[in-house]
Amino acid sequence: MSAIKLGLIGNPLGHSMSPFIHDQIMSAVGITASYELYDIRPEDLPKYVPFLLRDLHGFNVTIPYKEEIMKYLSDNDESVSTIKAVNTVFGGRGYNTDFIGFREVGIDMKDRRVLLLGAGGVARVMAFEAASSCKSLTIQARNTEKAMRLAEDIRRYVNRDDAFSIDVMDDDACPSDAHYDVVLNATPVGMWPKCAQTPACAAVIGPGTTVFDTIYNPPATKLVLQARKAGANAIGGLSMLVNQAIAAQKIWFPEVVFPDHIETQVMALLPKKLLARSPMKIVLTGFMGSGKSTVGQMLAHRLGIAYFDTDQEVERVCGMPVSKVFAQDGEAGFRRVESAVFAECVNQSGAKTASACVISTGGGLITQESNRNLISQDSVLNVFLDASMDCIWQRISSESHRPLIQYGTEEADRFRKAAELFDVRLPVYESTCDVKVSADDEPEVVVRNILKALGYGG
Ligand code: NAP
């Protein structure tokens, strides 16, 4: 056991990523120290803090103690006096490195209209950073009193000579006619395990909007994915998380050099860790020949997670090729089995513990309402592999196992049949997906683009 002790205090701490992130940063720069979780009940805090201040080299602070810890500290860094929240302690002094982590993300707010969702600890950090240069700041929160207090603090502490406005809005209000250049989510809405949720501000997001979501699990929330679909530039919170941890390390170990590549190095290790703790199901949809099976297997391999193919599952359950199931039970019979195996893959009802996986689906799976409902579940991300009809036809024209474009008829008839089906299904793939990735490229490129879009690397 290392003599240098670090840690995180909070309550509840659950599956905090902090020990993993700090261990990776320290191992990359050769620091030998331990980083432990201290889950302390509120009534025990006065008893434990003096020991922690004495025995630990330094520590992080999270919900609900970011404000309360200040009364135990002898001194605070300048940033803390306005933000009124401490997330890092060293030598009895309080610091806020969320502020540095957020700044490192590099959201340009100068002269822009900013909508901030939430009025908690991280919202305070972002509000002060926004207020230093933005044109206007609107704080939308379910607790408007808290938001008004934050607005009041900003008016008091941020000195601006130029015109700058700040206002507060109830989070029931969805200002579809309002215009914001930047939307910042500082609420946990959309965080694992309730990943299907999105804040009620989607209507104000469009091309030209910049969206930043502090949530890092999943790395790309539905808010981020929907914003990108609407043409916005959207970023998830993983890089802020890593940067605030690096900033804390720099405070604890001022003599150590932390090279710039540490952020990238640690970010690359996080996806597998997140997926192991939060079993997302990545569902690949798209027309026959869009490469779902090849890409799906490669993607699952890259992420170190399980792989399922609904066609293979149908064949396993029925004990015969898909073409025979069609011949024997018709399309309706096939769809019944396909929906049952898909539900099994998504819910993993036979497994003791659910784990993350990639599921390649048959081209028509998405036409069934029950399957669309499964795809919109909390733990599912739907990636549409968007291949052009030309590319698809090159891949499938000589294949004989596709029952919906039967082999043996004239090539022109088969092409017409495939193209008609493609035109019917395309809007369904488009409207139901979280992410659309071009599938005309080589599989390696497609996999890389999926990983990048979902924030799992790439
Ligand atoms: P916090 O102090 O508890 O504040 C959360 C804010 O969200 C509060 O305004 C809260 O409202 C609001 N809120 C909570 N649930 C809501 C809901 N269902 N609908 C609408 N508003 C809701 O937490 P925090 O420390 O600021 O953290 C906020 C988020 O930032 C979390 O998701 C956290 O994971 C993330 N975070 C990310 C990083 C990073 O480095 N990426 C760092 C820290 C935190 P009330 O006041 O009414 O409860």
Coordinates of C-alpha atoms and ligand atoms in Angstrom, one line a residue:
M1 CA 0.0 0.0 0.0
S2 CA 1.3 3.4 -1.0
A3 CA 2.1 5.9 1.8
I4 CA 0.6 8.8 -0.1
K5 CA -3.2 8.8 0.3
L6 CA -5.7 10.6 -1.9
G7 CA -9.5 10.1 -2.2
L8 CA -13.0 11.3 -2.9
I9 CA -15.6 12.2 -0.3
G10 CA -19.3 12.3 -1.1
N11 CA -22.6 10.5 -0.5
P12 CA -23.6 8.3 -2.1
L13 CA -20.6 7.6 -4.2
G14 CA -21.9 4.5 -6.1
H15 CA -19.8 3.6 -9.1
S16 CA -17.5 6.6 -9.2
M17 CA -15.0 6.6 -12.1
S18 CA -12.6 8.8 -10.1
P19 CA -10.4 6.1 -8.6
F20 CA -9.9 4.6 -12.1
I21 CA -9.2 8.0 -13.7
H22 CA -6.7 9.1 -11.0
D23 CA -4.9 5.8 -11.0
Q24 CA -4.5 6.0 -14.8
I25 CA -3.2 9.6 -14.6
M26 CA -0.8 8.8 -11.8
S27 CA 0.5 5.6 -13.4
A28 CA 1.1 7.6 -16.7
V29 CA 3.4 10.1 -14.9
G30 CA 4.9 7.8 -12.3
I31 CA 3.2 8.9 -9.1
T32 CA 2.8 6.2 -6.5
A33 CA -0.3 7.0 -4.4
S34 CA -3.6 5.3 -3.5
Y35 CA -7.0 6.9 -4.3
E36 CA -9.9 5.7 -2.2
L37 CA -13.6 6.4 -2.0
Y38 CA -14.9 7.8 1.3
D39 CA -18.7 7.5 1.3
I40 CA -19.6 9.6 4.4
R41 CA -23.1 10.1 5.7
P42 CA -23.9 13.8 6.4
E43 CA -24.2 13.2 10.2
D44 CA -20.6 11.7 10.2
L45 CA -19.0 14.5 8.2
P46 CA -17.9 16.7 11.2
K47 CA -16.2 13.6 12.7
Y48 CA -14.3 12.5 9.6
V49 CA -13.2 15.7 8.0
P50 CA -10.4 16.5 10.6
F51 CA -8.9 13.0 10.0
L52 CA -9.1 13.3 6.3
L53 CA -7.4 16.7 6.4
R54 CA -4.7 15.3 8.6
D55 CA -4.2 11.8 7.0
L56 CA -4.7 12.4 3.3
H57 CA -2.2 14.2 1.0
G58 CA -5.2 15.7 -0.8
F59 CA -8.8 14.8 -1.7
N60 CA -11.7 15.5 -4.1
V61 CA -15.2 16.5 -2.9
T62 CA -18.4 15.7 -4.6
I63 CA -22.2 16.0 -4.0
P64 CA -23.5 16.9 -1.4
Y65 CA -20.4 18.4 0.3
K66 CA -18.9 20.8 -2.3
E67 CA -20.2 23.8 -0.3
E68 CA -20.2 22.4 3.2
I69 CA -16.6 21.4 3.1
M70 CA -15.6 25.1 2.9
K71 CA -16.3 25.7 6.6
Y72 CA -13.6 23.1 7.5
L73 CA -10.9 24.7 5.3
S74 CA -8.4 27.4 6.4
D75 CA -8.3 29.1 3.0
N76 CA -9.8 28.9 -0.5
D77 CA -8.5 29.5 -4.0
E78 CA -9.7 32.7 -5.7
S79 CA -12.1 30.9 -8.0
V80 CA -13.9 29.3 -5.0
S81 CA -14.9 32.6 -3.5
T82 CA -17.4 33.3 -6.3
I83 CA -18.3 29.8 -7.3
K84 CA -18.8 28.8 -3.7
A85 CA -18.1 25.1 -4.4
V86 CA -14.9 23.2 -3.7
N87 CA -14.1 19.9 -5.5
T88 CA -10.4 19.6 -4.6
V89 CA -8.6 20.0 -1.2
F90 CA -4.9 20.3 -0.7
G91 CA -3.1 21.5 2.5
G92 CA -6.3 22.7 4.1
R93 CA -7.1 24.9 1.0
G94 CA -10.1 24.5 -1.3
Y95 CA -10.0 24.6 -5.1
N96 CA -12.5 24.1 -7.9
T97 CA -11.0 22.2 -10.8
D98 CA -14.4 21.6 -12.5
F99 CA -13.9 25.2 -13.6
I100 CA -10.5 24.3 -15.3
G101 CA -12.0 21.1 -16.8
F102 CA -14.9 23.0 -18.3
R103 CA -12.6 25.8 -19.6
E104 CA -10.4 23.1 -21.3
V105 CA -13.3 21.9 -23.3
G106 CA -13.0 25.3 -25.1
I107 CA -16.7 26.3 -25.7
D108 CA -16.6 29.7 -27.3
M109 CA -19.2 31.8 -25.5
K110 CA -17.9 35.3 -26.4
D111 CA -20.8 37.6 -27.4
R112 CA -23.1 34.6 -27.7
R113 CA -26.5 33.9 -26.2
V114 CA -26.2 31.1 -23.7
L115 CA -28.9 28.8 -22.2
L116 CA -27.7 27.0 -19.1
L117 CA -29.8 24.1 -17.8
G118 CA -29.6 23.6 -14.0
A119 CA -28.5 25.7 -11.0
G120 CA -26.4 23.2 -9.0
G121 CA -22.7 23.0 -8.4
V122 CA -21.5 22.5 -11.9
A123 CA -24.0 25.0 -13.2
R124 CA -22.5 27.6 -11.0
V125 CA -19.1 26.9 -12.5
M126 CA -20.4 27.2 -16.1
A127 CA -22.5 30.2 -15.3
F128 CA -19.5 32.2 -14.0
E129 CA -17.4 31.1 -17.0
A130 CA -20.2 32.0 -19.4
A131 CA -20.9 35.4 -17.7
S132 CA -17.3 36.5 -18.2
S133 CA -17.8 36.9 -22.0
C134 CA -21.3 35.9 -23.2
K135 CA -23.9 38.3 -24.6
S136 CA -26.7 36.9 -22.5
L137 CA -27.2 34.1 -20.0
T138 CA -30.5 32.4 -19.4
I139 CA -30.6 29.9 -16.5
Q140 CA -33.3 27.4 -16.8
A141 CA -33.9 25.4 -13.7
R142 CA -36.7 23.5 -11.9
N143 CA -35.7 25.3 -8.7
T144 CA -36.0 28.9 -9.8
E145 CA -35.2 30.3 -6.4
K146 CA -31.8 28.6 -6.6
A147 CA -31.3 29.9 -10.1
M148 CA -32.2 33.4 -9.0
R149 CA -29.6 33.3 -6.2
L150 CA -27.0 32.2 -8.8
A151 CA -28.1 35.1 -11.1
E152 CA -27.8 37.4 -8.2
D153 CA -24.2 36.2 -7.4
I154 CA -23.2 36.7 -11.0
R155 CA -24.6 40.2 -11.0
R156 CA -22.6 40.9 -7.8
Y157 CA -19.3 39.3 -8.7
V158 CA -19.0 39.6 -12.5
N159 CA -18.0 43.1 -13.5
R160 CA -19.0 43.8 -17.1
D161 CA -18.8 47.3 -18.6
D162 CA -20.6 46.2 -21.8
A163 CA -24.2 45.2 -22.2
F164 CA -24.9 41.8 -20.7
S165 CA -28.2 40.3 -19.6
I166 CA -29.0 37.5 -17.3
D167 CA -32.4 36.0 -16.7
V168 CA -34.0 32.9 -15.1
M169 CA -36.6 30.6 -16.6
D170 CA -38.7 27.7 -15.1
D171 CA -37.7 24.4 -16.6
D172 CA -41.4 23.7 -17.7
A173 CA -41.1 26.5 -20.2
C174 CA -39.8 25.3 -23.6
P175 CA -39.0 28.5 -25.5
S176 CA -39.3 27.2 -29.1
D177 CA -39.2 30.7 -30.5
A178 CA -36.1 31.7 -28.4
H179 CA -32.7 31.8 -29.9
Y180 CA -29.6 30.5 -28.2
D181 CA -26.1 30.0 -29.7
V182 CA -24.9 27.8 -26.8
V183 CA -26.8 25.3 -24.7
L184 CA -25.1 23.9 -21.6
N185 CA -26.6 21.0 -19.7
A186 CA -25.6 20.9 -16.0
T187 CA -28.4 18.6 -14.9
P188 CA -28.2 14.8 -14.6
V189 CA -31.1 14.4 -17.1
G190 CA -30.0 11.8 -19.6
M191 CA -27.4 10.2 -17.4
W192 CA -27.1 6.4 -17.0
P193 CA -29.3 4.5 -16.3
K194 CA -32.0 6.9 -17.5
C195 CA -30.3 7.5 -20.8
A196 CA -33.4 7.9 -23.0
Q197 CA -34.3 11.2 -21.2
T198 CA -33.5 14.6 -22.7
P199 CA -33.9 18.1 -21.2
A200 CA -36.9 20.0 -22.6
C201 CA -34.9 22.4 -24.8
A202 CA -34.6 20.3 -28.0
A203 CA -36.7 22.9 -29.9
V204 CA -34.1 25.6 -29.5
I205 CA -31.3 23.5 -30.9
G206 CA -30.4 23.6 -34.6
P207 CA -27.6 24.2 -37.1
G208 CA -25.2 26.7 -35.6
T209 CA -26.0 25.9 -32.0
T210 CA -23.1 24.6 -29.8
V211 CA -24.3 22.1 -27.2
F212 CA -22.2 20.9 -24.2
D213 CA -23.5 18.2 -21.9
T214 CA -21.6 17.7 -18.6
I215 CA -22.8 14.1 -18.4
Y216 CA -20.0 11.7 -19.3
N217 CA -22.0 8.4 -18.9
P218 CA -22.9 7.8 -21.6
P219 CA -20.2 9.8 -23.3
A220 CA -22.7 11.0 -25.9
T221 CA -26.1 11.5 -24.3
K222 CA -29.4 11.5 -26.3
L223 CA -29.2 15.3 -26.0
V224 CA -25.8 15.3 -27.7
L225 CA -26.9 12.8 -30.3
Q226 CA -30.2 14.6 -31.0
A227 CA -28.4 18.0 -31.2
R228 CA -26.0 16.6 -33.8
K229 CA -28.9 15.1 -35.8
A230 CA -30.4 18.7 -35.8
G231 CA -27.1 20.0 -37.2
A232 CA -25.6 21.4 -34.0
N233 CA -22.0 21.0 -32.8
A234 CA -22.4 18.9 -29.6
I235 CA -19.9 17.7 -27.1
G236 CA -20.2 15.3 -24.1
G237 CA -18.6 15.6 -20.6
L238 CA -15.9 13.0 -20.7
S239 CA -13.1 15.4 -21.6
M240 CA -14.2 17.8 -18.8
L241 CA -14.1 14.9 -16.3
V242 CA -10.6 13.9 -17.3
N243 CA -9.3 17.5 -17.3
Q244 CA -10.7 18.3 -13.9
A245 CA -8.9 15.2 -12.5
I246 CA -5.6 16.2 -14.2
A247 CA -6.0 19.7 -12.7
A248 CA -6.5 18.2 -9.2
Q249 CA -3.3 16.1 -9.7
K250 CA -1.4 19.2 -10.7
I251 CA -2.5 20.9 -7.4
W252 CA -1.5 17.8 -5.3
F253 CA 1.8 17.3 -7.1
P254 CA 3.0 20.7 -8.3
E255 CA 6.5 19.4 -9.0
V256 CA 5.4 16.7 -11.5
V257 CA 5.2 17.4 -15.2
F258 CA 1.9 16.3 -16.8
P259 CA 2.3 16.0 -20.6
D260 CA -0.5 17.1 -22.9
H261 CA -1.1 13.6 -24.2
I262 CA -2.3 12.3 -20.8
E263 CA -5.9 13.5 -21.5
T264 CA -6.0 11.5 -24.8
Q265 CA -4.4 8.5 -23.1
V266 CA -6.8 8.3 -20.2
M267 CA -9.8 9.1 -22.5
A268 CA -8.9 6.1 -24.6
L269 CA -9.1 3.8 -21.6
L270 CA -12.5 5.0 -20.3
P271 CA -15.0 3.6 -22.8
K272 CA -14.4 -0.1 -21.9
K273 CA -14.6 0.8 -18.2
L274 CA -17.8 2.7 -18.7
L275 CA -19.4 -0.1 -20.8
A276 CA -18.4 -2.7 -18.2
R277 CA -20.3 -0.7 -15.5
S278 CA -23.1 0.6 -17.7
P279 CA -24.2 -2.1 -20.2
M280 CA -25.3 -0.1 -23.2
K281 CA -26.7 -2.1 -26.2
I282 CA -25.5 -0.7 -29.5
V283 CA -28.0 -1.7 -32.1
L284 CA -27.0 -1.5 -35.8
T285 CA -29.9 -0.9 -38.2
G286 CA -29.9 -0.4 -42.0
F287 CA -30.8 -2.0 -45.2
M288 CA -29.5 -5.4 -46.3
G289 CA -25.9 -5.2 -47.6
S290 CA -25.1 -2.1 -45.5
G291 CA -22.4 -4.1 -43.6
K292 CA -24.1 -4.5 -40.3
S293 CA -22.7 -8.0 -39.6
T294 CA -19.1 -7.2 -40.6
V295 CA -19.1 -3.8 -38.8
G296 CA -20.9 -5.2 -35.8
Q297 CA -18.4 -7.9 -35.2
M298 CA -15.5 -5.5 -35.5
L299 CA -17.2 -2.9 -33.3
A300 CA -17.9 -5.5 -30.6
H301 CA -14.2 -6.7 -30.8
R302 CA -12.9 -3.1 -30.5
L303 CA -15.0 -2.4 -27.4
G304 CA -14.4 -5.9 -25.9
I305 CA -18.2 -6.6 -25.6
A306 CA -20.5 -9.3 -26.8
Y307 CA -21.9 -9.5 -30.3
F308 CA -25.3 -10.7 -31.5
D309 CA -26.8 -11.0 -35.0
T310 CA -30.6 -11.3 -35.1
D311 CA -30.5 -13.4 -38.3
Q312 CA -28.0 -15.8 -36.7
E313 CA -30.2 -16.0 -33.6
V314 CA -33.3 -16.8 -35.7
E315 CA -31.3 -19.5 -37.4
R316 CA -30.2 -20.9 -34.1
V317 CA -33.7 -20.9 -32.6
C318 CA -35.4 -22.3 -35.8
G319 CA -32.6 -24.7 -36.7
M320 CA -32.6 -23.7 -40.3
P321 CA -31.4 -20.8 -42.6
V322 CA -33.5 -17.6 -42.7
S323 CA -34.5 -18.3 -46.3
K324 CA -36.1 -21.6 -45.2
V325 CA -37.9 -19.9 -42.3
F326 CA -39.4 -17.5 -44.9
A327 CA -40.3 -20.3 -47.2
Q328 CA -41.9 -22.3 -44.4
D329 CA -43.6 -19.6 -42.3
G330 CA -43.7 -16.6 -44.6
E331 CA -42.4 -13.1 -43.7
A332 CA -44.9 -12.8 -40.8
G333 CA -43.6 -16.0 -39.2
F334 CA -40.0 -14.8 -39.6
R335 CA -40.8 -11.4 -38.1
R336 CA -42.4 -13.1 -35.0
V337 CA -39.2 -15.1 -34.3
E338 CA -37.0 -12.1 -35.2
S339 CA -38.8 -9.9 -32.7
A340 CA -38.6 -12.5 -29.9
V341 CA -34.8 -13.0 -30.4
F342 CA -34.3 -9.2 -30.6
A343 CA -36.1 -8.7 -27.3
E344 CA -33.9 -11.5 -25.8
C345 CA -30.7 -9.8 -27.0
V346 CA -31.8 -6.3 -25.8
N347 CA -33.1 -7.4 -22.4
Q348 CA -30.7 -10.4 -22.0
S349 CA -33.5 -12.0 -19.9
G350 CA -31.6 -15.3 -19.9
A351 CA -28.4 -13.8 -18.5
K352 CA -27.6 -13.5 -14.8
T353 CA -26.2 -10.0 -15.3
A354 CA -26.9 -7.8 -18.3
S355 CA -23.7 -6.8 -20.2
A356 CA -23.0 -4.4 -23.0
C357 CA -23.3 -5.7 -26.5
V358 CA -23.5 -4.9 -30.2
I359 CA -26.6 -6.2 -31.9
S360 CA -26.7 -6.4 -35.8
T361 CA -30.3 -6.4 -36.9
G362 CA -32.0 -7.7 -40.1
G363 CA -32.9 -4.9 -42.5
G364 CA -36.7 -5.2 -41.8
L365 CA -36.5 -5.5 -38.0
I366 CA -37.2 -1.8 -37.6
T367 CA -40.5 -2.0 -39.5
Q368 CA -42.1 -3.7 -36.4
E369 CA -43.5 -1.3 -33.8
S370 CA -42.5 -3.6 -30.9
N371 CA -38.9 -3.5 -32.1
R372 CA -38.9 0.3 -32.4
N373 CA -40.2 0.4 -28.8
L374 CA -37.3 -1.8 -27.7
I375 CA -34.8 0.4 -29.5
S376 CA -36.1 3.5 -27.7
Q377 CA -35.4 2.0 -24.3
D378 CA -33.0 3.6 -21.8
S379 CA -29.9 1.5 -22.5
V380 CA -30.1 1.3 -26.3
L381 CA -28.2 3.3 -28.9
N382 CA -29.4 3.0 -32.4
V383 CA -26.8 3.4 -35.1
F384 CA -28.1 3.5 -38.7
L385 CA -25.6 2.3 -41.3
D386 CA -26.4 4.5 -44.2
A387 CA -25.2 2.9 -47.4
S388 CA -26.2 4.2 -50.9
M389 CA -28.4 1.9 -53.1
D390 CA -25.5 1.7 -55.6
C391 CA -23.1 0.5 -53.0
I392 CA -25.7 -1.9 -51.6
W393 CA -26.4 -3.4 -55.0
Q394 CA -22.8 -4.0 -55.7
R395 CA -22.6 -5.9 -52.4
I396 CA -25.8 -8.0 -52.7
S397 CA -26.6 -8.5 -56.4
S398 CA -24.9 -11.8 -56.6
E399 CA -26.0 -13.2 -53.2
S400 CA -28.6 -16.0 -53.2
H401 CA -29.7 -16.0 -49.5
R402 CA -31.8 -12.8 -49.5
P403 CA -35.5 -13.9 -49.5
L404 CA -36.9 -10.5 -50.1
I405 CA -35.1 -10.1 -53.4
Q406 CA -35.4 -13.7 -54.6
Y407 CA -32.5 -15.2 -56.6
G408 CA -33.3 -16.5 -60.0
T409 CA -35.5 -13.7 -61.3
E410 CA -34.1 -11.1 -63.8
E411 CA -31.4 -8.8 -62.4
A412 CA -33.4 -5.7 -63.4
D413 CA -36.5 -7.1 -61.5
R414 CA -34.5 -7.9 -58.4
F415 CA -32.9 -4.4 -58.4
R416 CA -36.3 -2.8 -58.8
K417 CA -37.6 -4.8 -55.9
A418 CA -34.6 -3.9 -53.7
A419 CA -34.8 -0.2 -54.6
E420 CA -38.5 -0.1 -53.8
L421 CA -38.0 -1.7 -50.4
F422 CA -35.0 0.7 -49.8
D423 CA -37.2 3.7 -50.5
V424 CA -39.9 2.5 -48.1
R425 CA -37.5 1.7 -45.3
L426 CA -35.0 4.6 -45.5
P427 CA -37.3 7.2 -43.8
V428 CA -37.8 4.7 -40.9
Y429 CA -34.1 4.1 -40.4
E430 CA -33.6 7.9 -40.6
S431 CA -36.3 8.9 -38.1
T432 CA -35.6 6.2 -35.5
C433 CA -31.8 6.3 -35.3
D434 CA -29.7 8.1 -32.7
V435 CA -26.7 8.3 -35.1
K436 CA -26.4 8.0 -38.8
V437 CA -23.0 6.8 -40.1
S438 CA -22.1 6.5 -43.8
A439 CA -21.7 2.8 -44.6
D440 CA -20.2 3.2 -48.2
D441 CA -16.7 3.3 -46.6
E442 CA -14.5 0.4 -45.7
P443 CA -15.6 -1.4 -42.4
E444 CA -12.6 -0.1 -40.5
V445 CA -13.6 3.5 -41.3
V446 CA -17.3 2.9 -40.4
V447 CA -16.3 1.4 -37.1
R448 CA -14.1 4.3 -36.3
N449 CA -16.8 6.8 -37.2
I450 CA -19.3 4.9 -35.0
L451 CA -16.9 5.0 -32.0
K452 CA -16.3 8.7 -32.5
A453 CA -20.0 9.5 -32.8
L454 CA -20.9 7.6 -29.6
G455 CA -17.9 9.0 -27.7
Y456 CA -16.3 5.6 -27.2
G457 CA -13.1 6.5 -29.0
G458 CA -12.3 6.3 -32.7
Ligands
NAP1 P1 -26.1 19.2 -8.4 O1 -25.3 20.2 -7.6 O2 -26.9 18.2 -7.7 O3 -27.0 20.0 -9.5 C1 -27.9 19.3 -10.3 C2 -28.8 20.3 -11.0 O4 -29.6 19.6 -11.9 C3 -29.7 21.1 -10.0 O5 -30.0 22.3 -10.6 C4 -30.9 20.1 -10.0 O6 -32.1 20.8 -9.6 C5 -31.0 19.8 -11.4 N1 -31.7 18.6 -11.6 C6 -31.5 17.4 -11.1 N2 -32.4 16.5 -11.5 C7 -33.2 17.1 -12.4 C8 -34.3 16.7 -13.3 N3 -34.7 15.5 -13.3 N4 -34.8 17.6 -14.1 C9 -34.4 18.9 -14.1 N5 -33.3 19.3 -13.3 C10 -32.8 18.4 -12.5 O7 -25.1 18.3 -9.4 P2 -23.8 18.8 -10.1 O8 -22.6 18.5 -9.3 O9 -24.0 20.2 -10.5 O10 -23.8 17.8 -11.4 C11 -24.7 18.0 -12.4 C12 -24.3 17.1 -13.6 O11 -23.0 17.4 -14.0 C13 -24.4 15.6 -13.3 O12 -24.9 14.9 -14.3 C14 -22.9 15.3 -13.1 O13 -22.7 13.9 -13.5 C15 -22.3 16.2 -14.1 N6 -20.9 16.5 -13.8 C16 -20.0 16.4 -14.8 C17 -18.7 16.7 -14.5 C18 -17.6 16.5 -15.6 O14 -16.5 16.7 -15.3 N7 -18.0 16.1 -16.8 C19 -18.3 17.1 -13.3 C20 -19.2 17.2 -12.3 C21 -20.5 16.9 -12.5 P3 -32.5 20.9 -8.0 O15 -31.6 21.9 -7.4 O16 -33.9 21.2 -8.0 O17 -32.2 19.5 -7.4

